[in-house]
Structure formats: structure tokens, C-alpha cells
Amino acid sequence: MPMRFLAIGECMVEFSPTPSGTYAVGFAGDTFNTAWYARQLTDTEKLDVGYLSAVGDDALSGQLTDFIEAAGIRPLMARVPGAAPGMYMIFLSEGERSFQYWRSQSAARHLADDLTALETAGEGDLLYFSGITVAILAEAARDRLLAALQAAAGRGAEIVFDPNLRPRLWPASDEMCRWTMKAASVAGIVLPSFEDEACHFKDTDEAATAARYLANGARLVVVKNGAGPILVRGADGDSFQYQPEPASTVVDTTAAGDSFNAAFLVEYMERARTREAVRAGCALAAHVIGSRGALVPVTRMDLIVCR
Ligand code: ADP
């Protein structure tokens, strides 16, 4: 039986500008990007990668589901009649990218209406979600999702959470912080990014971020910090810093954290060696920020070359 990596969240339709002035249609979203990279790095016999979300019954929902399936990811998608996927458009102005989103009514907001896929999760399964997954849900749906994850953790599943703080998705910062800590409390592994945490939780340094999540019940916290050193702290006393290699070219940092998480988790699931897992995360993120777009094709060989 392969191990199971199940990501939970929202995959959106992406419209990105092409050099000829037209727009290309793609599909991306934080937790989906992580599932996509996890799939790129592993064989199907070793790891079953799934994506739990919800889609509508329109043509774009069909295309999104087909894309996920074609990528080798099992779509666990409820169909919401009359709904449509969230979308975003990328604007380029003098080399700077800006984004406009249409996601307030997206079908993915109903992803917790059907959580039967989580009922069978247990030993050998990794369930991955983020602060964005939590932000897009109604309050009752958040509670349902967190309860289902907690039950899965009780059956031996590994729950992993990236806080991915996005104040624009929340009515107020204190509400975002309260739900972030509640969501993190069901996770054994938390993968925050220091810049966001410092901004919203007023952490003075990476150690403060790690200490806050450890005190909240995490077993392992990996604090990412852009080009700066990564801090790893475990409840078992495991503690080290890791300086990522300087990236040779930085073209587009979209999905740096998402790709780091994928390589870190794949390596960690296989060997449970934290330092090697952090190194793999850095190697993939460095590869991803060297090209434009959220989903940059990669093989395990690329990571060995990157190292
Ligand atoms: P997020 O995308 O969530 O904001 P970070 O910016 O903290 O995440 O970056 C995640 C990881 O990507 C870092 O831990 C590092 O490994 C890698 N990374 C990001 N920016 C750089 C950079 N300029 N040079 C090298 N590695 C980088």
C-alpha cells in the first residue's frame, strides 16, 4: 500500500499574461501547488497524492478536475450545483506582478460539506492544509474540518499545517490569528514563514514563532524565512538552523513556500530525517524561484543537481 498525501484547500483558475499580449489559462493554489510538487517528486507506487476540495458544475470546473487528474493527483472533489471555481488574473507592469482575485463565491468554500475522504485516514497518511483552507470556510465548516482532522490524528495520521497568513481573506487580523492558532493546534507539524508571523503575531524572532506553535501543541515547527536561515524546533529537543544556498537567479518567488513544503514533507515521510528534509525543501524552492509561475516542472534529479 502506498503512503497517502492528501492536501485540502482551493485550486483556482489562473489567467497569466503571455508575451503576445494574450492570457494563458492555468490552475494553481497554495495547497494544490504543494500536492502537485509532491506528485512530481514521487512515484505513484510509493505515494498516493490526493486533493480534497469542491468544484461547480460548469466547464471550468470540469477542466480543473481534468487538470488535477492528468497531473496524477486523485481529485476528491464534491460538485456544488451552480458554483464555479475561484479565479485570479496576473497583471505585469514594468516587471512587477500584481494579482486580482475573484474567489469570494468559489465552489471550494464548500469543501468541508463532504469530509468522508478523511474518515478512512490514519496511520501512514499525511493530511496537509493551510490558513487559506481555513480562511475560505464558514465558521461551522472550519469546526467540521478541524474535528475531522483531529479524529484522523487520533487514528495515527500526520497532520501538517502552513499558516499562510492572508489578511485579505479575513475580516480582522485578530480573527485570523485566533483561527490560525486553533487550526495549528490539530497539527503535529507546522510550517510557518517568519515574515508573515512577525507581522501579525509580533514575534520578535524565529525562535518566538517556533515557541508559540510548540506551546500550542505542535511536535515539529519549521520556520522559513525567505533567503534567511530556516529554524527547526522539535518538541523532543531537536533544534537547528539551516542556511539555504543563495539562489543563482530569482525570477519569481511565487510558490517558494509551497514547493519547500512539498519536498520537505516527501523527504520527511520517506526517511523522517529533519535536516535532509529541510535541505530538500531548500533545493526545490531554489529551483522553483528560478522560473516564472507557481508550477515549475521538476524531477528528483533536478534536486540532486541543485544540491
Ligand atoms: P513563502 O513563499 O511562504 O513566503 P519564504 O519566502 O519564506 O516562503 O520562502 C520559502 C523557502 O524558499 C525558503 O525557506 C527558502 O528555502 C526558499 N527561498 C525563498 N527565497 C529565497 C531566496 N531569495 N534565495 C534562496 N532561497 C529562497
mmCIF file of C-alpha atoms and ligand atoms in Angstrom:
data_model
loop_
_atom_site.group_PDB
_atom_site.id
_atom_site.type_symbol
_atom_site.label_atom_id
_atom_site.label_comp_id
_atom_site.label_asym_id
_atom_site.label_seq_id
_atom_site.Cartn_x
_atom_site.Cartn_y
_atom_site.Cartn_z
ATOM 1 C CA MET A 1 0.000 0.000 0.000
ATOM 2 C CA PRO A 2 1.474 3.406 -0.953
ATOM 3 C CA MET A 3 1.524 6.122 1.693
ATOM 4 C CA ARG A 4 -1.101 8.789 1.188
ATOM 5 C CA PHE A 5 -0.543 12.536 0.874
ATOM 6 C CA LEU A 6 -3.846 14.343 0.945
ATOM 7 C CA ALA A 7 -3.898 18.119 0.540
ATOM 8 C CA ILE A 8 -7.033 20.083 1.369
ATOM 9 C CA GLY A 9 -7.896 23.532 0.009
ATOM 10 C CA GLU A 10 -8.652 25.627 -3.030
ATOM 11 C CA CYS A 11 -7.191 25.315 -6.514
ATOM 12 C CA MET A 12 -8.039 28.342 -8.650
ATOM 13 C CA VAL A 13 -8.097 29.106 -12.345
ATOM 14 C CA GLU A 14 -5.120 31.324 -13.209
ATOM 15 C CA PHE A 15 -5.022 33.795 -16.097
ATOM 16 C CA SER A 16 -1.411 34.822 -16.738
ATOM 17 C CA PRO A 17 -0.159 37.246 -19.396
ATOM 18 C CA THR A 18 1.824 35.869 -22.354
ATOM 19 C CA PRO A 19 4.456 37.825 -24.334
ATOM 20 C CA SER A 20 1.989 38.169 -27.252
ATOM 21 C CA GLY A 21 -0.475 40.052 -25.043
ATOM 22 C CA THR A 22 -2.998 37.241 -24.663
ATOM 23 C CA TYR A 23 -3.717 35.368 -21.414
ATOM 24 C CA ALA A 24 -2.900 31.719 -20.704
ATOM 25 C CA VAL A 25 -5.213 29.618 -18.541
ATOM 26 C CA GLY A 26 -3.594 27.608 -15.752
ATOM 27 C CA PHE A 27 -4.544 26.162 -12.380
ATOM 28 C CA ALA A 28 -2.862 26.862 -9.026
ATOM 29 C CA GLY A 29 -3.442 27.487 -5.319
ATOM 30 C CA ASP A 30 -1.226 27.110 -2.254
ATOM 31 C CA THR A 31 -2.150 23.613 -1.014
ATOM 32 C CA PHE A 32 -2.648 22.402 -4.573
ATOM 33 C CA ASN A 33 0.840 23.592 -5.542
ATOM 34 C CA THR A 34 2.256 21.526 -2.674
ATOM 35 C CA ALA A 35 0.309 18.422 -3.790
ATOM 36 C CA TRP A 36 1.496 18.991 -7.383
ATOM 37 C CA TYR A 37 5.164 19.172 -6.331
ATOM 38 C CA ALA A 38 4.767 16.135 -4.053
ATOM 39 C CA ARG A 39 3.454 14.245 -7.105
ATOM 40 C CA GLN A 40 6.354 15.438 -9.294
ATOM 41 C CA LEU A 41 8.874 14.130 -6.750
ATOM 42 C CA THR A 42 7.448 10.646 -6.163
ATOM 43 C CA ASP A 43 6.189 7.540 -7.975
ATOM 44 C CA THR A 44 2.542 6.541 -7.707
ATOM 45 C CA GLU A 45 3.515 3.129 -6.214
ATOM 46 C CA LYS A 46 5.203 4.930 -3.336
ATOM 47 C CA LEU A 47 2.830 7.822 -2.711
ATOM 48 C CA ASP A 48 -0.840 8.310 -3.474
ATOM 49 C CA VAL A 49 -1.400 12.078 -3.792
ATOM 50 C CA GLY A 50 -4.954 13.364 -3.455
ATOM 51 C CA TYR A 51 -6.613 16.772 -3.418
ATOM 52 C CA LEU A 52 -9.726 17.388 -1.367
ATOM 53 C CA SER A 53 -11.720 20.403 -2.496
ATOM 54 C CA ALA A 54 -15.019 21.239 -4.190
ATOM 55 C CA VAL A 55 -15.871 22.354 -7.715
ATOM 56 C CA GLY A 56 -19.004 23.514 -9.504
ATOM 57 C CA ASP A 57 -20.774 22.012 -12.497
ATOM 58 C CA ASP A 58 -19.531 24.471 -15.129
ATOM 59 C CA ALA A 59 -16.994 23.862 -17.919
ATOM 60 C CA LEU A 60 -14.075 25.408 -15.961
ATOM 61 C CA SER A 61 -14.749 23.069 -13.033
ATOM 62 C CA GLY A 62 -14.521 20.154 -15.482
ATOM 63 C CA GLN A 63 -11.216 21.471 -16.857
ATOM 64 C CA LEU A 64 -9.827 21.963 -13.357
ATOM 65 C CA THR A 65 -10.724 18.400 -12.363
ATOM 66 C CA ASP A 66 -9.220 17.050 -15.613
ATOM 67 C CA PHE A 67 -6.010 19.017 -14.942
ATOM 68 C CA ILE A 68 -5.691 17.594 -11.442
ATOM 69 C CA GLU A 69 -6.268 14.055 -12.707
ATOM 70 C CA ALA A 70 -3.838 14.471 -15.608
ATOM 71 C CA ALA A 71 -1.199 15.580 -13.085
ATOM 72 C CA GLY A 72 -1.537 12.176 -11.389
ATOM 73 C CA ILE A 73 -3.401 13.567 -8.386
ATOM 74 C CA ARG A 74 -6.584 11.901 -7.171
ATOM 75 C CA PRO A 75 -9.343 14.542 -7.215
ATOM 76 C CA LEU A 76 -11.604 14.222 -4.168
ATOM 77 C CA MET A 77 -13.947 16.963 -5.246
ATOM 78 C CA ALA A 78 -17.556 17.446 -4.244
ATOM 79 C CA ARG A 79 -19.669 19.020 -7.024
ATOM 80 C CA VAL A 80 -21.647 22.062 -5.955
ATOM 81 C CA PRO A 81 -24.518 22.746 -8.388
ATOM 82 C CA GLY A 82 -24.438 26.285 -9.795
ATOM 83 C CA ALA A 83 -20.981 27.081 -8.323
ATOM 84 C CA ALA A 84 -17.720 27.822 -10.171
ATOM 85 C CA PRO A 85 -14.014 27.766 -9.275
ATOM 86 C CA GLY A 86 -12.253 30.820 -7.847
ATOM 87 C CA MET A 87 -10.090 32.706 -10.341
ATOM 88 C CA TYR A 88 -7.227 35.157 -10.405
ATOM 89 C CA MET A 89 -5.524 37.248 -13.021
ATOM 90 C CA ILE A 90 -1.861 38.249 -13.036
ATOM 91 C CA PHE A 91 -1.015 41.760 -14.219
ATOM 92 C CA LEU A 92 2.509 42.703 -15.285
ATOM 93 C CA SER A 93 3.607 46.310 -15.013
ATOM 94 C CA GLU A 94 7.296 47.149 -15.575
ATOM 95 C CA GLY A 95 8.272 43.627 -14.471
ATOM 96 C CA GLU A 96 6.215 43.776 -11.247
ATOM 97 C CA ARG A 97 3.388 41.274 -10.834
ATOM 98 C CA SER A 98 0.086 42.098 -9.188
ATOM 99 C CA PHE A 99 -2.921 39.856 -8.706
ATOM 100 C CA GLN A 100 -6.677 40.336 -8.831
ATOM 101 C CA TYR A 101 -8.866 37.613 -7.318
ATOM 102 C CA TRP A 102 -12.457 36.502 -7.858
ATOM 103 C CA ARG A 103 -12.841 33.879 -5.143
ATOM 104 C CA SER A 104 -15.454 35.124 -2.676
ATOM 105 C CA GLN A 105 -18.123 32.794 -4.140
ATOM 106 C CA SER A 106 -15.858 29.926 -5.169
ATOM 107 C CA ALA A 107 -17.063 26.319 -5.025
ATOM 108 C CA ALA A 108 -14.074 25.413 -2.803
ATOM 109 C CA ARG A 109 -15.783 27.258 0.059
ATOM 110 C CA HIS A 110 -17.943 24.117 0.279
ATOM 111 C CA LEU A 111 -15.022 21.673 0.597
ATOM 112 C CA ALA A 112 -15.958 20.721 4.175
ATOM 113 C CA ASP A 113 -19.544 19.789 3.183
ATOM 114 C CA ASP A 114 -18.301 16.269 2.452
ATOM 115 C CA LEU A 115 -15.366 15.020 4.515
ATOM 116 C CA THR A 116 -15.890 11.284 4.034
ATOM 117 C CA ALA A 117 -12.418 11.058 2.444
ATOM 118 C CA LEU A 118 -10.947 11.920 5.847
ATOM 119 C CA GLU A 119 -12.862 9.199 7.689
ATOM 120 C CA THR A 120 -10.536 6.471 6.459
ATOM 121 C CA ALA A 121 -7.340 8.458 7.101
ATOM 122 C CA GLY A 122 -4.989 7.060 9.730
ATOM 123 C CA GLU A 123 -1.508 5.553 10.119
ATOM 124 C CA GLY A 124 0.694 6.229 7.053
ATOM 125 C CA ASP A 125 -1.414 9.146 5.813
ATOM 126 C CA LEU A 126 -0.313 12.765 5.752
ATOM 127 C CA LEU A 127 -3.069 15.387 5.680
ATOM 128 C CA TYR A 128 -1.953 18.864 4.632
ATOM 129 C CA PHE A 129 -3.904 22.110 4.948
ATOM 130 C CA SER A 130 -3.210 25.819 5.315
ATOM 131 C CA GLY A 131 -4.504 29.062 6.742
ATOM 132 C CA ILE A 132 -6.052 29.754 3.341
ATOM 133 C CA THR A 133 -8.013 26.474 3.552
ATOM 134 C CA VAL A 134 -9.402 27.676 6.883
ATOM 135 C CA ALA A 135 -9.970 31.285 5.778
ATOM 136 C CA ILE A 136 -12.283 30.426 2.871
ATOM 137 C CA LEU A 137 -14.683 28.338 5.022
ATOM 138 C CA ALA A 138 -17.709 29.422 7.039
ATOM 139 C CA GLU A 139 -17.198 29.090 10.827
ATOM 140 C CA ALA A 140 -19.222 25.862 11.180
ATOM 141 C CA ALA A 141 -17.315 24.334 8.243
ATOM 142 C CA ARG A 142 -13.984 25.252 9.878
ATOM 143 C CA ASP A 143 -15.030 23.447 13.038
ATOM 144 C CA ARG A 144 -16.119 20.397 10.986
ATOM 145 C CA LEU A 145 -12.801 20.278 9.152
ATOM 146 C CA LEU A 146 -10.705 20.694 12.303
ATOM 147 C CA ALA A 147 -12.729 17.997 14.115
ATOM 148 C CA ALA A 148 -12.259 15.583 11.187
ATOM 149 C CA LEU A 149 -8.506 16.279 11.142
ATOM 150 C CA GLN A 150 -8.246 15.809 14.897
ATOM 151 C CA ALA A 151 -10.073 12.474 14.616
ATOM 152 C CA ALA A 152 -7.672 11.400 11.832
ATOM 153 C CA ALA A 153 -4.719 12.408 14.033
ATOM 154 C CA GLY A 154 -6.201 10.202 16.760
ATOM 155 C CA ARG A 155 -6.079 7.271 14.287
ATOM 156 C CA GLY A 156 -2.391 7.954 13.595
ATOM 157 C CA ALA A 157 -2.477 10.333 10.603
ATOM 158 C CA GLU A 158 0.171 13.065 10.417
ATOM 159 C CA ILE A 159 -1.495 16.488 10.220
ATOM 160 C CA VAL A 160 0.565 19.292 8.676
ATOM 161 C CA PHE A 161 -0.378 22.974 8.663
ATOM 162 C CA ASP A 162 1.126 26.000 6.877
ATOM 163 C CA PRO A 163 -0.389 29.148 8.454
ATOM 164 C CA ASN A 164 -0.025 31.071 5.134
ATOM 165 C CA LEU A 165 -1.444 34.224 6.731
ATOM 166 C CA ARG A 166 -3.573 36.208 4.249
ATOM 167 C CA PRO A 167 -5.233 39.165 5.991
ATOM 168 C CA ARG A 168 -7.245 39.980 2.855
ATOM 169 C CA LEU A 169 -9.232 36.769 3.355
ATOM 170 C CA TRP A 170 -10.231 37.709 6.927
ATOM 171 C CA PRO A 171 -12.493 40.417 8.313
ATOM 172 C CA ALA A 172 -9.931 41.310 11.022
ATOM 173 C CA SER A 173 -6.374 40.402 11.957
ATOM 174 C CA ASP A 174 -7.253 39.147 15.469
ATOM 175 C CA GLU A 175 -9.810 36.740 13.982
ATOM 176 C CA MET A 176 -7.160 35.459 11.558
ATOM 177 C CA CYS A 177 -4.694 34.959 14.410
ATOM 178 C CA ARG A 178 -7.271 33.207 16.631
ATOM 179 C CA TRP A 179 -8.299 30.730 13.892
ATOM 180 C CA THR A 180 -4.666 30.202 12.867
ATOM 181 C CA MET A 181 -3.761 29.025 16.363
ATOM 182 C CA LYS A 182 -6.917 26.890 16.581
ATOM 183 C CA ALA A 183 -6.124 25.245 13.225
ATOM 184 C CA ALA A 184 -2.463 24.761 14.177
ATOM 185 C CA SER A 185 -3.500 23.012 17.387
ATOM 186 C CA VAL A 186 -4.662 19.924 15.435
ATOM 187 C CA ALA A 187 -1.319 19.673 13.570
ATOM 188 C CA GLY A 188 1.800 17.776 14.581
ATOM 189 C CA ILE A 189 3.937 19.677 12.055
ATOM 190 C CA VAL A 190 3.630 23.442 11.452
ATOM 191 C CA LEU A 191 5.490 25.176 8.584
ATOM 192 C CA PRO A 192 5.207 28.971 9.048
ATOM 193 C CA SER A 193 7.024 31.781 7.198
ATOM 194 C CA PHE A 194 8.663 34.212 9.601
ATOM 195 C CA GLU A 195 7.927 37.484 7.781
ATOM 196 C CA ASP A 196 4.151 36.919 7.936
ATOM 197 C CA GLU A 197 4.238 35.624 11.524
ATOM 198 C CA ALA A 198 6.313 38.596 12.738
ATOM 199 C CA CYS A 199 3.909 40.989 11.066
ATOM 200 C CA HIS A 200 0.704 39.537 12.526
ATOM 201 C CA PHE A 201 1.783 37.840 15.780
ATOM 202 C CA LYS A 202 4.524 40.368 16.610
ATOM 203 C CA ASP A 203 7.119 37.597 17.033
ATOM 204 C CA THR A 204 10.485 39.216 17.687
ATOM 205 C CA ASP A 205 12.488 36.396 16.094
ATOM 206 C CA GLU A 206 12.115 32.927 14.540
ATOM 207 C CA ALA A 207 12.561 31.283 17.947
ATOM 208 C CA ALA A 208 9.476 33.139 19.207
ATOM 209 C CA THR A 209 7.429 31.819 16.258
ATOM 210 C CA ALA A 210 8.607 28.255 16.892
ATOM 211 C CA ALA A 211 7.995 28.517 20.642
ATOM 212 C CA ARG A 212 4.436 29.786 20.096
ATOM 213 C CA TYR A 213 3.495 26.804 17.889
ATOM 214 C CA LEU A 214 5.275 24.283 20.138
ATOM 215 C CA ALA A 215 3.372 25.652 23.153
ATOM 216 C CA ASN A 216 0.205 25.297 21.044
ATOM 217 C CA GLY A 217 0.755 21.520 20.697
ATOM 218 C CA ALA A 218 2.985 21.085 17.622
ATOM 219 C CA ARG A 219 5.622 18.328 17.636
ATOM 220 C CA LEU A 220 7.814 19.922 14.959
ATOM 221 C CA VAL A 221 7.980 23.526 13.709
ATOM 222 C CA VAL A 222 9.981 24.622 10.650
ATOM 223 C CA VAL A 223 10.189 28.412 10.378
ATOM 224 C CA LYS A 224 11.006 29.518 6.818
ATOM 225 C CA ASN A 225 12.426 32.978 6.225
ATOM 226 C CA GLY A 226 12.946 33.736 2.519
ATOM 227 C CA ALA A 227 16.689 33.721 1.783
ATOM 228 C CA GLY A 228 17.467 33.741 5.523
ATOM 229 C CA PRO A 229 18.195 30.778 7.799
ATOM 230 C CA ILE A 230 15.440 28.256 8.496
ATOM 231 C CA LEU A 231 14.840 27.438 12.144
ATOM 232 C CA VAL A 232 13.772 23.902 13.096
ATOM 233 C CA ARG A 233 12.492 23.199 16.582
ATOM 234 C CA GLY A 234 11.071 19.875 17.798
ATOM 235 C CA ALA A 235 9.169 19.138 20.995
ATOM 236 C CA ASP A 236 11.766 16.357 21.504
ATOM 237 C CA GLY A 237 14.534 18.971 21.767
ATOM 238 C CA ASP A 238 15.681 18.652 18.136
ATOM 239 C CA SER A 239 16.843 22.172 17.265
ATOM 240 C CA PHE A 240 18.954 23.572 14.435
ATOM 241 C CA GLN A 241 19.270 26.351 11.888
ATOM 242 C CA TYR A 242 19.814 25.747 8.193
ATOM 243 C CA GLN A 243 21.064 28.415 5.807
ATOM 244 C CA PRO A 244 19.647 27.902 2.267
ATOM 245 C CA GLU A 245 22.163 28.163 -0.569
ATOM 246 C CA PRO A 246 21.840 31.596 -2.203
ATOM 247 C CA ALA A 247 19.595 31.126 -5.280
ATOM 248 C CA SER A 248 21.552 31.665 -8.503
ATOM 249 C CA THR A 249 18.611 33.503 -10.102
ATOM 250 C CA VAL A 250 15.399 34.782 -8.570
ATOM 251 C CA VAL A 251 12.806 35.226 -11.321
ATOM 252 C CA ASP A 252 9.518 34.785 -9.436
ATOM 253 C CA THR A 253 9.120 33.779 -5.780
ATOM 254 C CA THR A 254 5.529 32.513 -6.274
ATOM 255 C CA ALA A 255 5.153 29.104 -4.590
ATOM 256 C CA ALA A 256 8.560 29.232 -2.839
ATOM 257 C CA GLY A 257 6.939 28.184 0.450
ATOM 258 C CA ASP A 258 4.512 25.715 -1.207
ATOM 259 C CA SER A 259 7.321 23.910 -3.022
ATOM 260 C CA PHE A 260 9.584 23.938 0.043
ATOM 261 C CA ASN A 261 6.777 22.240 1.997
ATOM 262 C CA ALA A 262 6.326 19.548 -0.674
ATOM 263 C CA ALA A 263 9.972 18.484 -0.827
ATOM 264 C CA PHE A 264 10.349 18.755 2.938
ATOM 265 C CA LEU A 265 7.316 16.531 3.541
ATOM 266 C CA VAL A 266 8.126 13.940 0.861
ATOM 267 C CA GLU A 267 11.625 13.525 2.261
ATOM 268 C CA TYR A 268 10.368 13.550 5.849
ATOM 269 C CA MET A 269 7.697 10.905 5.097
ATOM 270 C CA GLU A 270 10.326 8.661 3.479
ATOM 271 C CA ARG A 271 13.159 8.929 5.971
ATOM 272 C CA ALA A 272 12.000 11.036 8.959
ATOM 273 C CA ARG A 273 15.331 12.877 8.870
ATOM 274 C CA THR A 274 14.610 16.527 9.506
ATOM 275 C CA ARG A 275 17.874 18.058 8.271
ATOM 276 C CA GLU A 276 17.765 16.143 4.949
ATOM 277 C CA ALA A 277 14.118 17.137 4.590
ATOM 278 C CA VAL A 278 14.951 20.842 5.095
ATOM 279 C CA ARG A 279 17.785 20.555 2.571
ATOM 280 C CA ALA A 280 15.386 19.008 0.015
ATOM 281 C CA GLY A 281 12.860 21.792 0.687
ATOM 282 C CA CYS A 282 15.501 24.463 0.044
ATOM 283 C CA ALA A 283 16.721 22.764 -3.142
ATOM 284 C CA LEU A 284 13.216 22.582 -4.623
ATOM 285 C CA ALA A 285 12.291 26.153 -3.603
ATOM 286 C CA ALA A 286 15.531 27.459 -5.168
ATOM 287 C CA HIS A 287 14.667 25.630 -8.406
ATOM 288 C CA VAL A 288 11.088 26.993 -8.392
ATOM 289 C CA ILE A 289 12.020 30.656 -7.830
ATOM 290 C CA GLY A 290 14.389 30.453 -10.806
ATOM 291 C CA SER A 291 11.432 30.263 -13.229
ATOM 292 C CA ARG A 292 8.165 32.092 -13.732
ATOM 293 C CA GLY A 293 4.871 30.655 -12.436
ATOM 294 C CA ALA A 294 3.617 28.590 -9.499
ATOM 295 C CA LEU A 295 4.086 25.153 -11.095
ATOM 296 C CA VAL A 296 7.610 24.642 -12.408
ATOM 297 C CA PRO A 297 8.310 21.149 -13.769
ATOM 298 C CA VAL A 298 10.884 19.300 -11.658
ATOM 299 C CA THR A 299 12.279 15.824 -11.187
ATOM 300 C CA ARG A 300 14.152 14.321 -8.275
ATOM 301 C CA MET A 301 17.300 14.538 -10.410
ATOM 302 C CA ASP A 302 16.948 18.340 -10.569
ATOM 303 C CA LEU A 303 17.083 18.398 -6.781
ATOM 304 C CA ILE A 304 20.216 16.296 -6.661
ATOM 305 C CA VAL A 305 21.829 18.659 -9.199
ATOM 306 C CA CYS A 306 20.580 21.674 -7.190
ATOM 307 C CA ARG A 307 22.155 20.373 -4.012
HETATM 308 P P1 ADP B 1 6.685 31.955 1.386
HETATM 309 O O1 ADP B 1 6.655 31.693 -0.088
HETATM 310 O O2 ADP B 1 5.722 31.109 2.136
HETATM 311 O O3 ADP B 1 6.655 33.420 1.753
HETATM 312 P P2 ADP B 1 9.525 32.062 2.059
HETATM 313 O O4 ADP B 1 9.647 33.364 1.316
HETATM 314 O O5 ADP B 1 9.877 32.094 3.484
HETATM 315 O O6 ADP B 1 8.095 31.401 1.909
HETATM 316 O O7 ADP B 1 10.447 31.038 1.297
HETATM 317 C C1 ADP B 1 10.314 29.638 1.426
HETATM 318 C C2 ADP B 1 11.635 28.995 1.105
HETATM 319 O O8 ADP B 1 12.028 29.323 -0.224
HETATM 320 C C3 ADP B 1 12.773 29.471 1.979
HETATM 321 O O9 ADP B 1 12.853 28.763 3.191
HETATM 322 C C4 ADP B 1 13.989 29.195 1.089
HETATM 323 O O10 ADP B 1 14.342 27.818 1.170
HETATM 324 C C5 ADP B 1 13.429 29.462 -0.298
HETATM 325 N N1 ADP B 1 13.737 30.846 -0.730
HETATM 326 C C6 ADP B 1 12.892 31.901 -0.785
HETATM 327 N N2 ADP B 1 13.531 32.997 -1.243
HETATM 328 C C7 ADP B 1 14.830 32.635 -1.480
HETATM 329 C C8 ADP B 1 15.999 33.296 -1.984
HETATM 330 N N3 ADP B 1 15.993 34.581 -2.342
HETATM 331 N N4 ADP B 1 17.129 32.564 -2.093
HETATM 332 C C9 ADP B 1 17.178 31.256 -1.756
HETATM 333 N N5 ADP B 1 16.109 30.573 -1.287
HETATM 334 C C10 ADP B 1 14.944 31.239 -1.149
#
